[in-house]
XYZ file of C-alpha atoms in Angstrom:
308
model
C -16.036 -19.250 -27.944
C -15.765 -15.476 -27.731
C -13.492 -13.550 -25.588
C -14.891 -10.907 -23.358
C -12.719 -7.979 -22.881
C -13.082 -5.086 -20.433
C -10.805 -2.562 -18.760
C -10.824 -2.263 -15.049
C -9.502 1.136 -14.002
C -7.038 0.497 -11.191
C -6.153 3.342 -8.743
C -2.521 2.636 -8.202
C -1.601 4.195 -4.828
C 2.037 5.197 -4.138
C 4.412 2.298 -3.332
C 4.737 3.527 0.260
C 0.994 3.039 0.693
C 0.422 0.041 -1.394
C 3.347 -2.064 -0.005
C 4.930 -2.684 3.320
C 7.866 -0.538 4.272
C 10.226 -3.447 3.820
C 9.145 -4.078 0.251
C 10.788 -2.421 -2.622
C 9.017 0.756 -3.790
C 9.338 0.237 -7.551
C 6.809 -1.804 -9.645
C 6.343 -2.869 -13.305
C 3.291 -3.897 -15.100
C 3.317 -7.162 -17.017
C 0.669 -9.051 -18.884
C 0.165 -12.766 -18.537
C -2.046 -15.235 -20.335
C -3.089 -17.936 -17.717
C -4.418 -21.407 -18.712
C -5.995 -23.900 -16.380
C -7.493 -27.389 -16.682
C -8.749 -30.202 -14.459
C -7.874 -33.082 -16.774
C -9.593 -35.965 -14.845
C -6.351 -37.908 -15.414
C -7.599 -40.957 -13.653
C -11.350 -40.750 -13.929
C -11.359 -40.506 -17.719
C -7.905 -41.504 -18.864
C -7.143 -44.251 -16.299
C -3.736 -42.653 -15.800
C -2.790 -43.351 -19.473
C -0.676 -41.063 -21.719
C -1.906 -42.621 -24.876
C -5.478 -41.327 -25.052
C -4.672 -38.140 -26.920
C -4.825 -35.997 -23.785
C -1.160 -34.931 -23.867
C -1.275 -33.649 -27.563
C -4.621 -31.889 -26.925
C -3.371 -30.279 -23.758
C 0.098 -29.172 -24.886
C -1.262 -27.913 -28.241
C -3.860 -25.819 -26.322
C -1.151 -24.278 -24.138
C 1.002 -23.328 -27.093
C -1.887 -22.165 -29.392
C -3.346 -19.919 -26.642
C 0.015 -18.141 -26.054
C -0.004 -19.176 -22.409
C 2.642 -17.921 -20.152
C 1.453 -19.835 -17.038
C -0.492 -23.133 -16.922
C -1.861 -25.167 -14.128
C -3.442 -28.672 -13.973
C -5.654 -30.611 -11.435
C -6.280 -34.381 -11.128
C -3.018 -35.160 -13.047
C -1.091 -38.535 -12.908
C 2.654 -38.527 -12.563
C 3.253 -40.180 -16.005
C 1.009 -37.733 -17.700
C 2.956 -34.824 -16.080
C 6.149 -36.354 -17.294
C 4.653 -36.728 -20.829
C 3.481 -33.098 -20.783
C 6.956 -32.000 -19.781
C 8.453 -33.929 -22.703
C 5.977 -32.530 -25.165
C 6.457 -28.867 -24.232
C 10.161 -29.297 -23.840
C 10.469 -30.808 -27.282
C 8.432 -27.961 -28.888
C 10.717 -25.197 -27.406
C 7.834 -23.801 -25.407
C 9.719 -23.168 -22.191
C 12.591 -20.639 -21.983
C 14.539 -23.081 -19.708
C 13.891 -26.712 -20.518
C 15.187 -27.803 -17.131
C 13.194 -25.357 -15.041
C 9.546 -24.755 -16.122
C 7.352 -27.039 -14.194
C 6.398 -28.195 -10.604
C 4.378 -31.146 -9.395
C 2.841 -31.748 -5.955
C 1.281 -35.235 -5.052
C -2.051 -35.228 -3.420
C -2.141 -39.097 -3.349
C 0.985 -41.172 -3.677
C -0.929 -44.077 -5.138
C -3.946 -42.344 -6.653
C -3.328 -43.170 -10.311
C -3.176 -46.972 -10.550
C -0.434 -47.019 -8.088
C 1.433 -43.904 -9.131
C 1.163 -40.373 -7.880
C -1.718 -38.076 -8.618
C -1.764 -34.355 -7.948
C -1.574 -30.813 -9.152
C 1.020 -29.059 -11.434
C 2.334 -25.848 -12.623
C 4.039 -24.947 -15.901
C 5.605 -21.648 -16.842
C 7.073 -20.382 -20.045
C 9.625 -18.369 -17.966
C 11.877 -20.128 -15.503
C 10.498 -20.754 -11.892
C 11.842 -20.302 -8.494
C 11.488 -22.410 -5.419
C 7.948 -23.909 -5.024
C 5.768 -23.458 -1.877
C 3.926 -26.660 -1.071
C 1.095 -26.272 1.508
C -1.083 -29.148 2.843
C -4.732 -27.839 3.499
C -6.937 -28.824 6.402
C -7.577 -32.680 6.121
C -11.052 -33.814 4.919
C -10.341 -37.416 6.085
C -10.052 -38.900 2.583
C -6.951 -40.473 0.979
C -6.469 -37.408 -1.245
C -4.732 -34.751 0.735
C -5.667 -31.340 -0.739
C -2.783 -29.006 -1.455
C -1.817 -25.530 -2.456
C 1.199 -25.399 -4.957
C 2.808 -22.110 -5.822
C 6.046 -20.863 -7.373
C 7.420 -17.352 -8.259
C 9.074 -16.602 -11.496
C 12.861 -16.528 -11.346
C 13.063 -13.057 -12.924
C 10.056 -11.726 -11.067
C 10.355 -13.220 -7.612
C 7.296 -11.075 -6.432
C 5.127 -12.612 -9.056
C 3.760 -15.949 -7.618
C 1.640 -18.420 -9.536
C -0.447 -20.905 -7.702
C -2.852 -23.766 -8.167
C -5.220 -25.701 -5.824
C -8.025 -28.277 -5.890
C -10.530 -27.811 -3.034
C -12.374 -30.717 -1.590
C -15.938 -31.527 -2.684
C -16.934 -32.415 0.858
C -18.863 -29.888 2.989
C -19.049 -31.863 6.346
C -18.317 -30.037 9.414
C -14.914 -30.742 11.151
C -14.291 -28.963 14.330
C -17.479 -27.019 13.745
C -16.695 -25.582 10.419
C -17.310 -27.017 6.877
C -14.058 -28.554 5.609
C -14.381 -26.970 2.230
C -14.674 -23.599 3.925
C -11.637 -24.415 6.095
C -9.541 -25.208 2.819
C -10.637 -22.028 1.145
C -9.763 -19.882 4.110
C -6.364 -21.648 4.377
C -5.548 -20.825 0.720
C -6.832 -17.296 1.125
C -4.783 -16.626 4.242
C -1.711 -17.831 2.627
C -2.294 -15.784 -0.540
C -3.136 -12.666 1.707
C 0.167 -13.136 3.633
C 2.135 -13.097 0.263
C 0.351 -9.926 -0.696
C 1.258 -8.302 2.573
C 4.805 -9.206 1.736
C 4.750 -7.339 -1.484
C 3.899 -10.262 -3.819
C 1.340 -10.373 -6.695
C -0.308 -13.658 -6.746
C -2.297 -15.325 -9.643
C -4.106 -18.389 -8.494
C -5.978 -20.846 -10.745
C -7.792 -24.119 -9.783
C -10.819 -26.060 -9.228
C -12.376 -24.394 -6.195
C -15.498 -26.723 -6.168
C -17.623 -23.597 -5.562
C -19.632 -21.491 -7.897
C -18.960 -17.708 -7.833
C -22.311 -16.962 -6.275
C -21.769 -19.354 -3.430
C -21.451 -17.734 0.121
C -18.211 -19.522 0.809
C -16.551 -17.352 -1.984
C -17.985 -14.014 -0.713
C -14.638 -13.396 1.094
C -12.726 -13.957 -2.217
C -14.672 -11.778 -4.520
C -14.199 -7.977 -4.172
C -17.405 -5.849 -3.315
C -17.074 -4.362 -6.817
C -18.441 -7.589 -8.190
C -22.056 -6.882 -7.544
C -24.521 -8.262 -9.860
C -27.694 -10.316 -9.816
C -25.556 -13.307 -10.367
C -22.941 -12.656 -7.648
C -23.448 -10.269 -4.722
C -22.692 -9.653 -1.051
C -18.993 -9.934 -1.593
C -16.506 -8.729 0.994
C -13.087 -10.012 -0.432
C -10.381 -8.606 -2.468
C -10.132 -10.467 -5.697
C -11.514 -10.402 -9.189
C -11.934 -13.590 -11.310
C -10.751 -13.100 -14.789
C -14.019 -14.088 -16.424
C -16.319 -12.084 -14.092
C -17.084 -9.430 -16.642
C -18.525 -11.860 -19.159
C -21.558 -10.124 -20.688
C -23.555 -13.330 -20.836
C -23.403 -13.815 -17.075
C -21.913 -10.737 -15.448
C -20.233 -11.465 -12.029
C -20.258 -15.046 -12.591
C -18.655 -15.922 -15.926
C -18.929 -18.721 -18.346
C -19.443 -22.326 -17.064
C -16.505 -24.691 -16.743
C -18.584 -27.779 -16.495
C -21.325 -28.457 -19.121
C -23.357 -30.725 -17.068
C -22.575 -29.713 -13.466
C -25.295 -29.576 -10.880
C -26.730 -27.574 -9.327
C -26.647 -25.297 -12.412
C -25.352 -21.851 -12.278
C -27.567 -18.755 -12.605
C -27.061 -18.564 -16.311
C -26.961 -22.524 -16.854
C -26.975 -25.098 -18.014
C -23.650 -26.170 -16.362
C -21.679 -24.465 -13.692
C -18.529 -22.592 -13.095
C -16.087 -24.103 -10.503
C -12.643 -23.607 -12.105
C -11.496 -20.081 -11.325
C -8.571 -17.786 -11.957
C -8.267 -15.044 -9.281
C -6.059 -11.892 -9.123
C -6.170 -9.421 -6.288
C -8.078 -6.336 -7.427
C -5.570 -3.776 -6.419
C -2.719 -5.491 -8.376
C -4.682 -5.348 -11.682
C -3.137 -2.630 -13.780
C -5.277 -2.647 -17.006
C -7.387 -4.940 -19.078
C -8.307 -8.386 -18.114
C -10.547 -11.053 -19.640
C -11.485 -14.736 -19.347
C -13.054 -17.460 -21.302
C -13.809 -21.298 -21.092
C -13.227 -23.511 -24.023
C -15.375 -26.272 -25.365
C -14.175 -29.728 -24.243
C -12.152 -31.494 -26.875
C -13.456 -34.870 -28.120
C -10.047 -35.880 -29.495
C -9.399 -38.428 -26.707
C -11.579 -41.172 -28.020
C -14.428 -39.134 -26.489
C -14.355 -36.045 -24.218
C -10.917 -35.297 -22.851
C -12.226 -34.164 -19.579
C -15.414 -33.411 -17.657
C -14.102 -29.869 -17.091
C -13.484 -27.269 -19.635
C -10.130 -25.466 -19.967
C -10.421 -21.914 -18.533
C -8.129 -19.170 -19.679
C -7.674 -15.502 -18.923
C -5.348 -12.624 -19.707
C -4.590 -9.910 -17.145
C -2.058 -7.127 -16.709
C -0.771 -6.969 -13.073
C 1.549 -4.686 -10.998
C 4.503 -6.446 -9.760
C 7.075 -5.172 -7.135
C 10.641 -5.196 -8.562
C-alpha cells in the first residue's frame, strides 16, 4: 500500500490566543506514528491467543515504527498476550507502564472481559474512562484516553461507536455517542490539550453525522458540508480525497470510491497540526488461519503542537 503524504500549512497563533489564559504559553512540536486496529477478537478468534493474531499485531506495531496504538473488540487474554509480546521485545520504554484496557462487556469474550485498549511506546499517565450514552445492548460503549507522562497535554484516545441508529429520547444513539466523544475531546482542547483519537466510528467520512467532526477545509466531492474542527489523517489520499482509503474491504454500503468502506478513523484537531500528516490502511493479513480481522489496520503520522 502506498503512503500519501501532504503538508498542511498550519497558522500557529500566539499562545495567548490559541490557549486559555490558565494554560502554559510554551509549546513544542512532536511527531507521532499512530496505529489502530479493530481485531474482531471474539468474532474471528473466539477469544483465543493462539490463532496467530498476537504475532501479526505486535509485529505490525513494531515494524511500522508506531508510537501510539489502539485496539477495538479485544479480549482480556489477548490484551495480556499483546502486553507480554511487546514487553518481551523491548518496544515500550517502561515495561510496567505502557498500556491501558477498558472493559465494554465483562463477560463478552467467552466469559471474560472484552473491550478497547491503548498502547504507548512512552510511559502513560492516568487514564480517563468515559461511558457513552447507552444503546440498550450488553456492550457498553466507552471512550478510553490517557496522556503521556512526559507530555501531559498530549492525550491519546480510542473509542468504538455503536452500530445502532435507533432514536433514544428523540436522537439517534450513534449520534449521541459521537457527540459525547466530541464534547469530551473539545473540553480537553479548551484546557490546553492536544488530542489524538483513533477508533471504529461506525460512520463513513461522508456521513452527515461526522459533519461536526471534519473541518470545513475538507471540502471535496467525496466529503463536503463539514462544520467541525478536525482532520482525519488519510483525508488527503489522492485516490479518494476527503474520504481516504477503505478500512473494510467488503463493507456496505460502499464508500464513494469503493468497493468497501472507511469507518476506522484517526482524528487530530486541525489547529494543532503543525506540519506534514499522512495516513494509510493495510491489507488484512491472512496469517491467522485465514483473515486476521474483518477490518484493516489504519495508520497515520502527524506532527502536532503540544502545550508544555
